[in-house]
Amino acid sequence: MDKNIEKRYYLNRDIQKLMESLQASDYKIIKATEYAALGLDCEYDLNALHQERQSIRDQINQLELEIAKLE
């Protein structure tokens, strides 16, 4: 197997895992939005949640850049 093809495969797999991790916390964002709309306090630390999700997005973006360099 071509090294670039193999590397793209693993990078795409890593992106998929990160996206699944991001999706796994979507319910917290939905719940926080619902609470905010009702004027209620949210049980989650939204700053920490945002930082965690942004870190995942940054990792995805970095992996996508690595894939683009291979093409």
Short mmCIF file of C-alpha atoms in Angstrom, two decimals:
data_model
loop_
_atom_site.label_atom_id
_atom_site.label_comp_id
_atom_site.label_asym_id
_atom_site.label_seq_id
_atom_site.Cartn_x
_atom_site.Cartn_y
_atom_site.Cartn_z
CA MET A 1 0.00 0.00 0.00
CA ASP A 2 1.23 3.48 -0.89
CA LYS A 3 2.56 5.24 2.24
CA ASN A 4 0.45 8.37 1.54
CA ILE A 5 -2.71 6.31 1.15
CA GLU A 6 -1.98 4.48 4.38
CA LYS A 7 -1.24 7.72 6.23
CA ARG A 8 -4.46 9.33 4.90
CA TYR A 9 -6.39 6.29 6.07
CA TYR A 10 -5.08 6.64 9.62
CA LEU A 11 -5.54 10.41 9.66
CA ASN A 12 -9.14 10.04 8.47
CA ARG A 13 -9.74 7.38 11.12
CA ASP A 14 -8.42 9.76 13.79
CA ILE A 15 -10.65 12.54 12.48
CA GLN A 16 -13.66 10.24 12.65
CA LYS A 17 -12.90 9.36 16.27
CA LEU A 18 -12.54 13.03 17.17
CA MET A 19 -15.82 13.86 15.42
CA GLU A 20 -17.55 11.10 17.37
CA SER A 21 -16.13 12.57 20.56
CA LEU A 22 -17.45 15.99 19.59
CA GLN A 23 -20.87 14.56 18.78
CA ALA A 24 -20.93 12.76 22.12
CA SER A 25 -21.00 16.12 23.89
CA ASP A 26 -23.59 17.72 21.60
CA TYR A 27 -26.34 16.89 24.08
CA LYS A 28 -24.64 19.10 26.67
CA ILE A 29 -24.72 22.05 24.27
CA ILE A 30 -28.37 21.40 23.45
CA LYS A 31 -29.25 21.15 27.13
CA ALA A 32 -27.32 24.33 27.96
CA THR A 33 -29.10 26.19 25.15
CA GLU A 34 -32.47 24.98 26.42
CA TYR A 35 -31.65 26.06 29.97
CA ALA A 36 -30.43 29.46 28.79
CA ALA A 37 -33.63 29.99 26.78
CA LEU A 38 -35.63 29.27 29.93
CA GLY A 39 -33.45 31.52 32.07
CA LEU A 40 -32.20 28.59 34.13
CA ASP A 41 -28.66 27.90 35.35
CA CYS A 42 -26.87 25.15 33.50
CA GLU A 43 -25.26 22.31 35.38
CA TYR A 44 -22.24 22.31 33.06
CA ASP A 45 -19.20 24.54 33.16
CA LEU A 46 -19.75 26.06 29.73
CA ASN A 47 -16.29 27.60 29.53
CA ALA A 48 -14.66 24.23 30.17
CA LEU A 49 -17.06 22.53 27.75
CA HIS A 50 -16.30 25.11 25.07
CA GLN A 51 -12.54 24.76 25.58
CA GLU A 52 -12.79 20.98 25.36
CA ARG A 53 -14.87 21.09 22.18
CA GLN A 54 -12.65 23.76 20.61
CA SER A 55 -9.59 21.65 21.34
CA ILE A 56 -11.21 18.75 19.49
CA ARG A 57 -12.05 21.04 16.54
CA ASP A 58 -8.45 22.30 16.49
CA GLN A 59 -7.16 18.72 16.40
CA ILE A 60 -9.52 17.91 13.52
CA ASN A 61 -8.34 20.99 11.62
CA GLN A 62 -4.70 20.02 12.13
CA LEU A 63 -5.31 16.49 10.86
CA GLU A 64 -7.17 17.88 7.83
CA LEU A 65 -4.17 20.08 7.06
CA GLU A 66 -1.90 17.04 7.24
CA ILE A 67 -4.17 15.23 4.78
CA ALA A 68 -4.14 18.21 2.42
CA LYS A 69 -0.33 18.20 2.44
CA LEU A 70 -0.36 14.57 1.32
CA GLU A 71 -2.52 15.28 -1.71
#
